[in-house]
Each structure stands twice: as C-alpha cells, then as structure tokens.
C-alpha cells in the first residue's frame, strides 16, 4: 500500500498544470479543458482524503462535483458557440467588447 | 508491484495533462484530455473507489468529451491560435513554483500514511446517496434540468443573433 501523500502531491501538481493552462492559452475551448483538469485534481484529493479517514462522504462530494461539471460543460459550450456566432472567433483576446 | 503501476499511471496522467497545455490544435488537446480522464479513473480504482472510477469514464470520458469534440468539429477550429500570453504564463509559473516549494514537503511529511480499507462500491455509495443525501441528489437533478434548458436557449439561433 502506497502512502497517500503520493496521491496528494500528484493532485497538487495537476492543479498547478491546469491553472497554468488557464493563464497561458487563449483558445476558450482549451481554457475550458484546463478547468476540467483542475476539477479532476480536486476530485482526486477528495477521494484520497476519503480513503485516509475511512469515510465515504468525500466520494459523495466527488459525485456532486461530477454533476456540476456536466452542467457546466453543457452551458459553457453553448456560450462558446453563441460567442462564436457573433464574433466568429473563440480567442479570449478577441472578445473584449466590455473592456474600457 | 503496485508502486511500479502507480508510477506508470501517475506519469501518464501528468504527461497527458501537459499535452493538453502544449498541443497547438484543440482537437489534439481534447484527445490528451481523454487519456488524462482515463488515467484519473485508474487512480480512483487504485484508491478502491470503484463506483467513481466507472462514473468518471462514463460521465467525463464519455459524455463531456463527446460534447467538447463535437463543438471543436462544429466550429472547425483546426488552425493554430495566436501567440499564447507568455508574460502571464511566466508570472504564474513563478507563483506556482514558489507555492509548491513551500507546500510539497509539508504535504509529503503530513500524509505519509497508508489509508484505511474503505471500499467505495456501488452499494455503499448508493445507500448513502439515497438516504442521507437525498435532498442534495434531488437538487442536483434540478440543476441538470436547468442546464439542459439553458444550453438549448443559449445555443439556439435567434433572429437577433444572426449578424453575419
């Protein structure tokens, strides 16, 4: 049985990679996928702590995170399509209509 | 033996997450993300969360990624994007490294214990979900309902939307 610190360190690094992707990339769909990476890193810590404490409620939390992620995917991609229709681009720098 | 398997899976998880970042075309990023989600499911299975490993594959690698690939194909985003923002990237890289320098040794020392023999099988999770968390479960179903209606309304082509 591996020590659980392995999982927690891996999840922290994955969260960092996802956050870096949100900062660096300009394609809205890739930014969206990096948010999914961050959500999955948090899910991994949830399951690890659930294992650590011998308590199933962390896994229930992961279940609800998955539900919210599915809802977020549906609405987020609809917004991306809607924005693409009006400005014909998905780059984050191209949609600066509200910028002063 | 378990250690070798763990390092292979962890390496693939990290490599595919980095692949999402550095791939030029969004479709290749999506394929890397599919591999990443499968590897996360494998890590869940190693932690004895069998139900979540299955749900991860069905919901994430199945449903959500089909939606993402569908949108990428629909918008035909095969061209490379403009220059990524290296300034912001360097800045956040420095911040992330500074955070990890402090965080990782503390995490490694604090949680270097092996876990309990908790089994996250379908029966125990279902029992908990339908007794103690029944209200949250119903609220989640309403949220999915709202998301479906919202997605249809947002993506629907109205007269006002058609500018080109």
PDB file of C-alpha atoms in Angstrom:
ATOM      1  CA  UNK A   1       0.000   0.000   0.000  1.00  0.00           C
ATOM      2  CA  UNK A   2       1.487   3.267  -1.121  1.00  0.00           C
ATOM      3  CA  UNK A   3       1.489   6.228   1.262  1.00  0.00           C
ATOM      4  CA  UNK A   4      -1.367   8.580   0.451  1.00  0.00           C
ATOM      5  CA  UNK A   5       0.982  11.573   0.205  1.00  0.00           C
ATOM      6  CA  UNK A   6       1.843  10.362  -3.332  1.00  0.00           C
ATOM      7  CA  UNK A   7      -1.718  10.982  -4.458  1.00  0.00           C
ATOM      8  CA  UNK A   8      -1.988  14.377  -2.782  1.00  0.00           C
ATOM      9  CA  UNK A   9       1.282  15.633  -4.259  1.00  0.00           C
ATOM     10  CA  UNK A  10       0.240  14.397  -7.722  1.00  0.00           C
ATOM     11  CA  UNK A  11      -3.128  16.176  -7.381  1.00  0.00           C
ATOM     12  CA  UNK A  12      -1.401  19.410  -6.332  1.00  0.00           C
ATOM     13  CA  UNK A  13       0.886  19.258  -9.378  1.00  0.00           C
ATOM     14  CA  UNK A  14      -2.067  18.542 -11.677  1.00  0.00           C
ATOM     15  CA  UNK A  15      -3.937  21.532 -10.252  1.00  0.00           C
ATOM     16  CA  UNK A  16      -0.879  23.675 -10.946  1.00  0.00           C
ATOM     17  CA  UNK A  17      -0.728  22.433 -14.549  1.00  0.00           C
ATOM     18  CA  UNK A  18      -4.409  23.246 -15.035  1.00  0.00           C
ATOM     19  CA  UNK A  19      -4.032  26.730 -13.552  1.00  0.00           C
ATOM     20  CA  UNK A  20      -1.028  27.376 -15.806  1.00  0.00           C
ATOM     21  CA  UNK A  21      -3.106  26.331 -18.821  1.00  0.00           C
ATOM     22  CA  UNK A  22      -5.890  28.747 -17.921  1.00  0.00           C
ATOM     23  CA  UNK A  23      -3.296  31.550 -17.729  1.00  0.00           C
ATOM     24  CA  UNK A  24      -1.310  30.722 -20.882  1.00  0.00           C
ATOM     25  CA  UNK A  25      -3.754  29.506 -23.528  1.00  0.00           C
ATOM     26  CA  UNK A  26      -6.053  31.860 -25.442  1.00  0.00           C
ATOM     27  CA  UNK A  27      -8.393  29.381 -27.076  1.00  0.00           C
ATOM     28  CA  UNK A  28     -11.576  29.316 -24.993  1.00  0.00           C
ATOM     29  CA  UNK A  29     -12.130  25.582 -25.511  1.00  0.00           C
ATOM     30  CA  UNK A  30      -8.598  24.737 -24.318  1.00  0.00           C
ATOM     31  CA  UNK A  31      -9.116  27.003 -21.291  1.00  0.00           C
ATOM     32  CA  UNK A  32     -12.312  25.057 -20.635  1.00  0.00           C
ATOM     33  CA  UNK A  33     -10.400  21.757 -20.810  1.00  0.00           C
ATOM     34  CA  UNK A  34      -7.780  23.084 -18.379  1.00  0.00           C
ATOM     35  CA  UNK A  35     -10.603  23.894 -15.944  1.00  0.00           C
ATOM     36  CA  UNK A  36     -11.643  20.243 -16.257  1.00  0.00           C
ATOM     37  CA  UNK A  37      -8.074  19.217 -15.314  1.00  0.00           C
ATOM     38  CA  UNK A  38      -8.284  21.395 -12.188  1.00  0.00           C
ATOM     39  CA  UNK A  39     -11.673  19.891 -11.258  1.00  0.00           C
ATOM     40  CA  UNK A  40     -10.242  16.397 -11.628  1.00  0.00           C
ATOM     41  CA  UNK A  41      -7.242  17.236  -9.446  1.00  0.00           C
ATOM     42  CA  UNK A  42      -9.613  18.359  -6.696  1.00  0.00           C
ATOM     43  CA  UNK A  43     -11.665  15.181  -7.163  1.00  0.00           C
ATOM     44  CA  UNK A  44      -8.506  13.150  -6.663  1.00  0.00           C
ATOM     45  CA  UNK A  45      -7.786  14.878  -3.330  1.00  0.00           C
ATOM     46  CA  UNK A  46     -11.400  14.284  -2.284  1.00  0.00           C
ATOM     47  CA  UNK A  47     -11.087  10.542  -2.904  1.00  0.00           C
ATOM     48  CA  UNK A  48      -7.662  10.417  -1.214  1.00  0.00           C
ATOM     49  CA  UNK A  49      -8.924  12.073   1.958  1.00  0.00           C
ATOM     50  CA  UNK A  50     -11.970   9.830   1.881  1.00  0.00           C
ATOM     51  CA  UNK A  51      -9.580   6.869   1.880  1.00  0.00           C
ATOM     52  CA  UNK A  52      -7.477   8.473   4.620  1.00  0.00           C
ATOM     53  CA  UNK A  53     -10.376   8.946   7.019  1.00  0.00           C
ATOM     54  CA  UNK A  54     -12.291   5.783   6.130  1.00  0.00           C
ATOM     55  CA  UNK A  55     -15.349   7.896   5.362  1.00  0.00           C
ATOM     56  CA  UNK A  56     -17.425   7.627   2.194  1.00  0.00           C
ATOM     57  CA  UNK A  57     -18.750  11.193   2.238  1.00  0.00           C
ATOM     58  CA  UNK A  58     -15.786  12.526   0.294  1.00  0.00           C
ATOM     59  CA  UNK A  59     -16.788  10.255  -2.580  1.00  0.00           C
ATOM     60  CA  UNK A  60     -20.335  11.634  -2.408  1.00  0.00           C
ATOM     61  CA  UNK A  61     -18.724  15.069  -2.804  1.00  0.00           C
ATOM     62  CA  UNK A  62     -16.913  13.877  -5.927  1.00  0.00           C
ATOM     63  CA  UNK A  63     -20.224  12.631  -7.312  1.00  0.00           C
ATOM     64  CA  UNK A  64     -21.757  16.090  -6.945  1.00  0.00           C
ATOM     65  CA  UNK A  65     -18.671  17.743  -8.455  1.00  0.00           C
ATOM     66  CA  UNK A  66     -19.167  15.480 -11.499  1.00  0.00           C
ATOM     67  CA  UNK A  67     -22.832  16.534 -11.743  1.00  0.00           C
ATOM     68  CA  UNK A  68     -21.907  20.212 -11.617  1.00  0.00           C
ATOM     69  CA  UNK A  69     -19.102  19.667 -14.148  1.00  0.00           C
ATOM     70  CA  UNK A  70     -21.547  18.069 -16.579  1.00  0.00           C
ATOM     71  CA  UNK A  71     -23.948  21.012 -16.210  1.00  0.00           C
ATOM     72  CA  UNK A  72     -21.028  23.432 -16.595  1.00  0.00           C
ATOM     73  CA  UNK A  73     -19.869  21.670 -19.769  1.00  0.00           C
ATOM     74  CA  UNK A  74     -23.301  21.938 -21.373  1.00  0.00           C
ATOM     75  CA  UNK A  75     -23.795  25.624 -20.556  1.00  0.00           C
ATOM     76  CA  UNK A  76     -20.159  26.609 -21.180  1.00  0.00           C
ATOM     77  CA  UNK A  77     -20.007  25.065 -24.633  1.00  0.00           C
ATOM     78  CA  UNK A  78     -23.360  26.661 -25.523  1.00  0.00           C
ATOM     79  CA  UNK A  79     -21.904  30.045 -24.536  1.00  0.00           C
ATOM     80  CA  UNK A  80     -18.787  29.359 -26.666  1.00  0.00           C
ATOM     81  CA  UNK A  81     -20.986  28.558 -29.691  1.00  0.00           C
ATOM     82  CA  UNK A  82     -23.086  31.658 -29.068  1.00  0.00           C
ATOM     83  CA  UNK A  83     -19.999  33.897 -28.834  1.00  0.00           C
ATOM     84  CA  UNK A  84     -18.514  32.278 -31.952  1.00  0.00           C
ATOM     85  CA  UNK A  85     -21.686  33.155 -33.869  1.00  0.00           C
ATOM     86  CA  UNK A  86     -21.416  36.839 -33.076  1.00  0.00           C
ATOM     87  CA  UNK A  87     -17.630  37.478 -33.367  1.00  0.00           C
ATOM     88  CA  UNK A  88     -16.512  34.418 -35.441  1.00  0.00           C
ATOM     89  CA  UNK A  89     -13.659  33.619 -33.074  1.00  0.00           C
ATOM     90  CA  UNK A  90     -13.015  31.675 -29.874  1.00  0.00           C
ATOM     91  CA  UNK A  91      -9.852  33.510 -28.830  1.00  0.00           C
ATOM     92  CA  UNK A  92     -10.116  35.172 -25.435  1.00  0.00           C
ATOM     93  CA  UNK A  93      -8.385  38.300 -26.715  1.00  0.00           C
ATOM     94  CA  UNK A  94     -10.951  38.844 -29.466  1.00  0.00           C
ATOM     95  CA  UNK A  95     -13.935  39.206 -27.174  1.00  0.00           C
ATOM     96  CA  UNK A  96     -13.074  42.473 -25.440  1.00  0.00           C
ATOM     97  CA  UNK A  97     -16.289  44.351 -26.124  1.00  0.00           C
ATOM     98  CA  UNK A  98     -16.807  45.278 -22.498  1.00  0.00           C
ATOM     99  CA  UNK A  99     -13.194  46.372 -21.971  1.00  0.00           C
ATOM    100  CA  UNK A 100     -12.708  50.065 -21.214  1.00  0.00           C
TER     101      UNK A 100
ATOM    102  CA  UNK B   1       4.499  -4.149  -7.961  1.00  0.00           C
ATOM    103  CA  UNK B   2       1.788  -1.685  -7.021  1.00  0.00           C
ATOM    104  CA  UNK B   3       4.410   1.017  -6.828  1.00  0.00           C
ATOM    105  CA  UNK B   4       5.526   0.419 -10.441  1.00  0.00           C
ATOM    106  CA  UNK B   5       1.924   0.522 -11.690  1.00  0.00           C
ATOM    107  CA  UNK B   6       1.292   3.692  -9.705  1.00  0.00           C
ATOM    108  CA  UNK B   7       4.317   5.467 -11.179  1.00  0.00           C
ATOM    109  CA  UNK B   8       3.341   4.476 -14.735  1.00  0.00           C
ATOM    110  CA  UNK B   9      -0.216   5.765 -14.235  1.00  0.00           C
ATOM    111  CA  UNK B  10       0.933   8.948 -12.499  1.00  0.00           C
ATOM    112  CA  UNK B  11       3.460   9.634 -15.255  1.00  0.00           C
ATOM    113  CA  UNK B  12       0.821   9.170 -17.953  1.00  0.00           C
ATOM    114  CA  UNK B  13      -1.600  11.435 -16.023  1.00  0.00           C
ATOM    115  CA  UNK B  14       0.955  14.205 -15.773  1.00  0.00           C
ATOM    116  CA  UNK B  15       2.170  13.792 -19.361  1.00  0.00           C
ATOM    117  CA  UNK B  16      -1.338  13.946 -20.791  1.00  0.00           C
ATOM    118  CA  UNK B  17      -2.189  16.996 -18.661  1.00  0.00           C
ATOM    119  CA  UNK B  18       0.898  18.718 -20.049  1.00  0.00           C
ATOM    120  CA  UNK B  19      -0.177  17.537 -23.512  1.00  0.00           C
ATOM    121  CA  UNK B  20      -3.442  19.455 -23.170  1.00  0.00           C
ATOM    122  CA  UNK B  21      -1.349  22.545 -22.475  1.00  0.00           C
ATOM    123  CA  UNK B  22       1.208  22.342 -25.239  1.00  0.00           C
ATOM    124  CA  UNK B  23      -0.757  20.890 -28.166  1.00  0.00           C
ATOM    125  CA  UNK B  24      -1.267  23.508 -30.858  1.00  0.00           C
ATOM    126  CA  UNK B  25      -4.565  22.176 -32.184  1.00  0.00           C
ATOM    127  CA  UNK B  26      -7.603  21.990 -29.868  1.00  0.00           C
ATOM    128  CA  UNK B  27      -8.550  18.539 -31.166  1.00  0.00           C
ATOM    129  CA  UNK B  28      -5.211  17.048 -30.051  1.00  0.00           C
ATOM    130  CA  UNK B  29      -5.706  18.724 -26.665  1.00  0.00           C
ATOM    131  CA  UNK B  30      -9.091  17.018 -26.449  1.00  0.00           C
ATOM    132  CA  UNK B  31      -7.556  13.609 -27.178  1.00  0.00           C
ATOM    133  CA  UNK B  32      -4.901  14.211 -24.494  1.00  0.00           C
ATOM    134  CA  UNK B  33      -7.689  15.123 -22.094  1.00  0.00           C
ATOM    135  CA  UNK B  34      -9.468  11.823 -22.815  1.00  0.00           C
ATOM    136  CA  UNK B  35      -6.280   9.942 -21.857  1.00  0.00           C
ATOM    137  CA  UNK B  36      -5.962  12.138 -18.747  1.00  0.00           C
ATOM    138  CA  UNK B  37      -9.529  11.352 -17.639  1.00  0.00           C
ATOM    139  CA  UNK B  38      -8.991   7.613 -18.130  1.00  0.00           C
ATOM    140  CA  UNK B  39      -5.820   7.759 -16.028  1.00  0.00           C
ATOM    141  CA  UNK B  40      -7.658   9.660 -13.265  1.00  0.00           C
ATOM    142  CA  UNK B  41     -10.237   6.859 -13.351  1.00  0.00           C
ATOM    143  CA  UNK B  42      -7.385   4.356 -12.925  1.00  0.00           C
ATOM    144  CA  UNK B  43      -6.145   6.299  -9.884  1.00  0.00           C
ATOM    145  CA  UNK B  44      -9.678   6.199  -8.436  1.00  0.00           C
ATOM    146  CA  UNK B  45      -9.685   2.431  -8.943  1.00  0.00           C
ATOM    147  CA  UNK B  46      -6.324   2.152  -7.147  1.00  0.00           C
ATOM    148  CA  UNK B  47      -7.918   4.021  -4.223  1.00  0.00           C
ATOM    149  CA  UNK B  48     -10.765   1.433  -4.192  1.00  0.00           C
ATOM    150  CA  UNK B  49     -13.355   3.976  -5.364  1.00  0.00           C
ATOM    151  CA  UNK B  50     -14.854   1.593  -7.917  1.00  0.00           C
ATOM    152  CA  UNK B  51     -18.126   3.435  -8.436  1.00  0.00           C
ATOM    153  CA  UNK B  52     -16.370   6.753  -9.056  1.00  0.00           C
ATOM    154  CA  UNK B  53     -13.921   5.150 -11.485  1.00  0.00           C
ATOM    155  CA  UNK B  54     -16.839   3.871 -13.550  1.00  0.00           C
ATOM    156  CA  UNK B  55     -18.739   7.146 -13.312  1.00  0.00           C
ATOM    157  CA  UNK B  56     -15.591   9.032 -14.328  1.00  0.00           C
ATOM    158  CA  UNK B  57     -15.281   7.010 -17.527  1.00  0.00           C
ATOM    159  CA  UNK B  58     -18.997   7.211 -18.375  1.00  0.00           C
ATOM    160  CA  UNK B  59     -19.612  10.873 -17.488  1.00  0.00           C
ATOM    161  CA  UNK B  60     -16.280  12.551 -18.225  1.00  0.00           C
ATOM    162  CA  UNK B  61     -14.545  10.465 -20.860  1.00  0.00           C
ATOM    163  CA  UNK B  62     -17.880   9.536 -22.426  1.00  0.00           C
ATOM    164  CA  UNK B  63     -20.412  12.337 -22.263  1.00  0.00           C
ATOM    165  CA  UNK B  64     -18.441  15.528 -21.642  1.00  0.00           C
ATOM    166  CA  UNK B  65     -15.611  14.755 -24.055  1.00  0.00           C
ATOM    167  CA  UNK B  66     -18.058  13.845 -26.831  1.00  0.00           C
ATOM    168  CA  UNK B  67     -19.624  17.270 -26.322  1.00  0.00           C
ATOM    169  CA  UNK B  68     -16.229  19.015 -26.420  1.00  0.00           C
ATOM    170  CA  UNK B  69     -15.064  17.165 -29.545  1.00  0.00           C
ATOM    171  CA  UNK B  70     -18.430  17.868 -31.169  1.00  0.00           C
ATOM    172  CA  UNK B  71     -18.077  21.611 -30.555  1.00  0.00           C
ATOM    173  CA  UNK B  72     -14.466  21.625 -31.846  1.00  0.00           C
ATOM    174  CA  UNK B  73     -15.570  19.853 -35.036  1.00  0.00           C
ATOM    175  CA  UNK B  74     -18.635  22.094 -35.392  1.00  0.00           C
ATOM    176  CA  UNK B  75     -16.597  25.293 -35.201  1.00  0.00           C
ATOM    177  CA  UNK B  76     -13.827  23.671 -37.329  1.00  0.00           C
ATOM    178  CA  UNK B  77     -11.058  25.116 -35.177  1.00  0.00           C
ATOM    179  CA  UNK B  78      -8.181  23.362 -36.910  1.00  0.00           C
ATOM    180  CA  UNK B  79      -5.937  26.411 -37.237  1.00  0.00           C
ATOM    181  CA  UNK B  80      -3.369  27.228 -34.592  1.00  0.00           C
ATOM    182  CA  UNK B  81      -4.233  30.002 -32.195  1.00  0.00           C
ATOM    183  CA  UNK B  82      -2.474  33.315 -31.876  1.00  0.00           C
ATOM    184  CA  UNK B  83       0.574  33.668 -29.671  1.00  0.00           C
ATOM    185  CA  UNK B  84      -0.171  32.477 -26.135  1.00  0.00           C
ATOM    186  CA  UNK B  85       0.400  35.022 -23.383  1.00  0.00           C
ATOM    187  CA  UNK B  86       3.929  34.160 -22.273  1.00  0.00           C
ATOM    188  CA  UNK B  87       4.107  37.049 -19.800  1.00  0.00           C
ATOM    189  CA  UNK B  88       1.133  35.827 -17.773  1.00  0.00           C
ATOM    190  CA  UNK B  89       2.410  32.273 -18.134  1.00  0.00           C
ATOM    191  CA  UNK B  90       5.869  33.101 -16.761  1.00  0.00           C
ATOM    192  CA  UNK B  91       4.350  35.053 -13.907  1.00  0.00           C
ATOM    193  CA  UNK B  92       2.011  32.238 -12.895  1.00  0.00           C
ATOM    194  CA  UNK B  93       4.795  29.664 -13.344  1.00  0.00           C
ATOM    195  CA  UNK B  94       6.904  31.558 -10.792  1.00  0.00           C
ATOM    196  CA  UNK B  95       3.921  31.783  -8.422  1.00  0.00           C
ATOM    197  CA  UNK B  96       3.132  28.067  -8.772  1.00  0.00           C
ATOM    198  CA  UNK B  97       6.777  27.056  -8.188  1.00  0.00           C
ATOM    199  CA  UNK B  98       7.001  29.264  -5.092  1.00  0.00           C
ATOM    200  CA  UNK B  99       3.786  27.731  -3.752  1.00  0.00           C
ATOM    201  CA  UNK B 100       4.981  24.166  -4.388  1.00  0.00           C
ATOM    202  CA  UNK B 101       8.359  24.870  -2.781  1.00  0.00           C
ATOM    203  CA  UNK B 102       6.522  25.552   0.469  1.00  0.00           C
ATOM    204  CA  UNK B 103       3.622  23.173   0.046  1.00  0.00           C
ATOM    205  CA  UNK B 104       5.008  19.883  -1.245  1.00  0.00           C
ATOM    206  CA  UNK B 105       7.437  18.980   1.607  1.00  0.00           C
ATOM    207  CA  UNK B 106       4.708  19.729   4.145  1.00  0.00           C
ATOM    208  CA  UNK B 107       2.201  17.570   2.289  1.00  0.00           C
ATOM    209  CA  UNK B 108       4.704  14.742   1.925  1.00  0.00           C
ATOM    210  CA  UNK B 109       5.530  14.706   5.627  1.00  0.00           C
ATOM    211  CA  UNK B 110       1.973  15.128   6.885  1.00  0.00           C
ATOM    212  CA  UNK B 111       0.188  12.488   4.830  1.00  0.00           C
ATOM    213  CA  UNK B 112       2.821   9.746   4.596  1.00  0.00           C
ATOM    214  CA  UNK B 113       0.385   7.180   5.992  1.00  0.00           C
ATOM    215  CA  UNK B 114      -1.412   4.376   4.206  1.00  0.00           C
ATOM    216  CA  UNK B 115      -5.192   4.548   4.071  1.00  0.00           C
ATOM    217  CA  UNK B 116      -7.964   2.529   5.602  1.00  0.00           C
ATOM    218  CA  UNK B 117      -9.518  -0.370   3.697  1.00  0.00           C
ATOM    219  CA  UNK B 118     -12.560   1.648   2.647  1.00  0.00           C
ATOM    220  CA  UNK B 119     -14.379   0.260  -0.398  1.00  0.00           C
ATOM    221  CA  UNK B 120     -16.325   2.772  -2.472  1.00  0.00           C
ATOM    222  CA  UNK B 121     -18.557   0.241  -4.205  1.00  0.00           C
ATOM    223  CA  UNK B 122     -21.926   0.988  -5.769  1.00  0.00           C
ATOM    224  CA  UNK B 123     -23.946  -0.410  -2.889  1.00  0.00           C
ATOM    225  CA  UNK B 124     -22.475   1.680  -0.072  1.00  0.00           C
ATOM    226  CA  UNK B 125     -22.388   4.887  -2.142  1.00  0.00           C
ATOM    227  CA  UNK B 126     -25.952   4.326  -3.338  1.00  0.00           C
ATOM    228  CA  UNK B 127     -27.158   3.743   0.214  1.00  0.00           C
ATOM    229  CA  UNK B 128     -25.581   6.971   1.411  1.00  0.00           C
ATOM    230  CA  UNK B 129     -26.802   8.903  -1.636  1.00  0.00           C
ATOM    231  CA  UNK B 130     -30.425   7.819  -1.285  1.00  0.00           C
ATOM    232  CA  UNK B 131     -30.714   8.217   2.492  1.00  0.00           C
ATOM    233  CA  UNK B 132     -28.566  10.959   3.979  1.00  0.00           C
ATOM    234  CA  UNK B 133     -28.002  12.986   0.821  1.00  0.00           C
ATOM    235  CA  UNK B 134     -31.392  12.531  -0.843  1.00  0.00           C
ATOM    236  CA  UNK B 135     -32.158  16.293  -0.875  1.00  0.00           C
ATOM    237  CA  UNK B 136     -28.784  17.141  -2.440  1.00  0.00           C
ATOM    238  CA  UNK B 137     -29.440  14.427  -5.010  1.00  0.00           C
ATOM    239  CA  UNK B 138     -32.794  15.961  -5.953  1.00  0.00           C
ATOM    240  CA  UNK B 139     -31.274  19.437  -6.154  1.00  0.00           C
ATOM    241  CA  UNK B 140     -28.584  18.008  -8.455  1.00  0.00           C
ATOM    242  CA  UNK B 141     -31.262  16.642 -10.772  1.00  0.00           C
ATOM    243  CA  UNK B 142     -32.939  20.067 -10.893  1.00  0.00           C
ATOM    244  CA  UNK B 143     -29.537  21.611 -11.706  1.00  0.00           C
ATOM    245  CA  UNK B 144     -29.091  19.228 -14.658  1.00  0.00           C
ATOM    246  CA  UNK B 145     -32.595  20.120 -15.852  1.00  0.00           C
ATOM    247  CA  UNK B 146     -31.823  23.854 -15.687  1.00  0.00           C
ATOM    248  CA  UNK B 147     -28.512  23.279 -17.504  1.00  0.00           C
ATOM    249  CA  UNK B 148     -30.244  21.424 -20.359  1.00  0.00           C
ATOM    250  CA  UNK B 149     -32.818  24.192 -20.849  1.00  0.00           C
ATOM    251  CA  UNK B 150     -30.136  26.872 -20.534  1.00  0.00           C
ATOM    252  CA  UNK B 151     -27.878  25.190 -23.099  1.00  0.00           C
ATOM    253  CA  UNK B 152     -30.717  24.908 -25.613  1.00  0.00           C
ATOM    254  CA  UNK B 153     -31.721  28.554 -25.171  1.00  0.00           C
ATOM    255  CA  UNK B 154     -28.129  29.822 -25.403  1.00  0.00           C
ATOM    256  CA  UNK B 155     -27.216  27.808 -28.491  1.00  0.00           C
ATOM    257  CA  UNK B 156     -30.483  28.423 -30.323  1.00  0.00           C
ATOM    258  CA  UNK B 157     -30.159  30.632 -33.396  1.00  0.00           C
ATOM    259  CA  UNK B 158     -32.423  33.650 -32.982  1.00  0.00           C
ATOM    260  CA  UNK B 159     -33.001  36.453 -35.474  1.00  0.00           C
ATOM    261  CA  UNK B 160     -31.161  38.922 -33.276  1.00  0.00           C
ATOM    262  CA  UNK B 161     -28.110  36.649 -33.077  1.00  0.00           C
ATOM    263  CA  UNK B 162     -27.520  36.350 -36.801  1.00  0.00           C
ATOM    264  CA  UNK B 163     -25.250  39.263 -37.621  1.00  0.00           C
ATOM    265  CA  UNK B 164     -23.145  37.858 -40.411  1.00  0.00           C
TER     266      UNK B 164
END
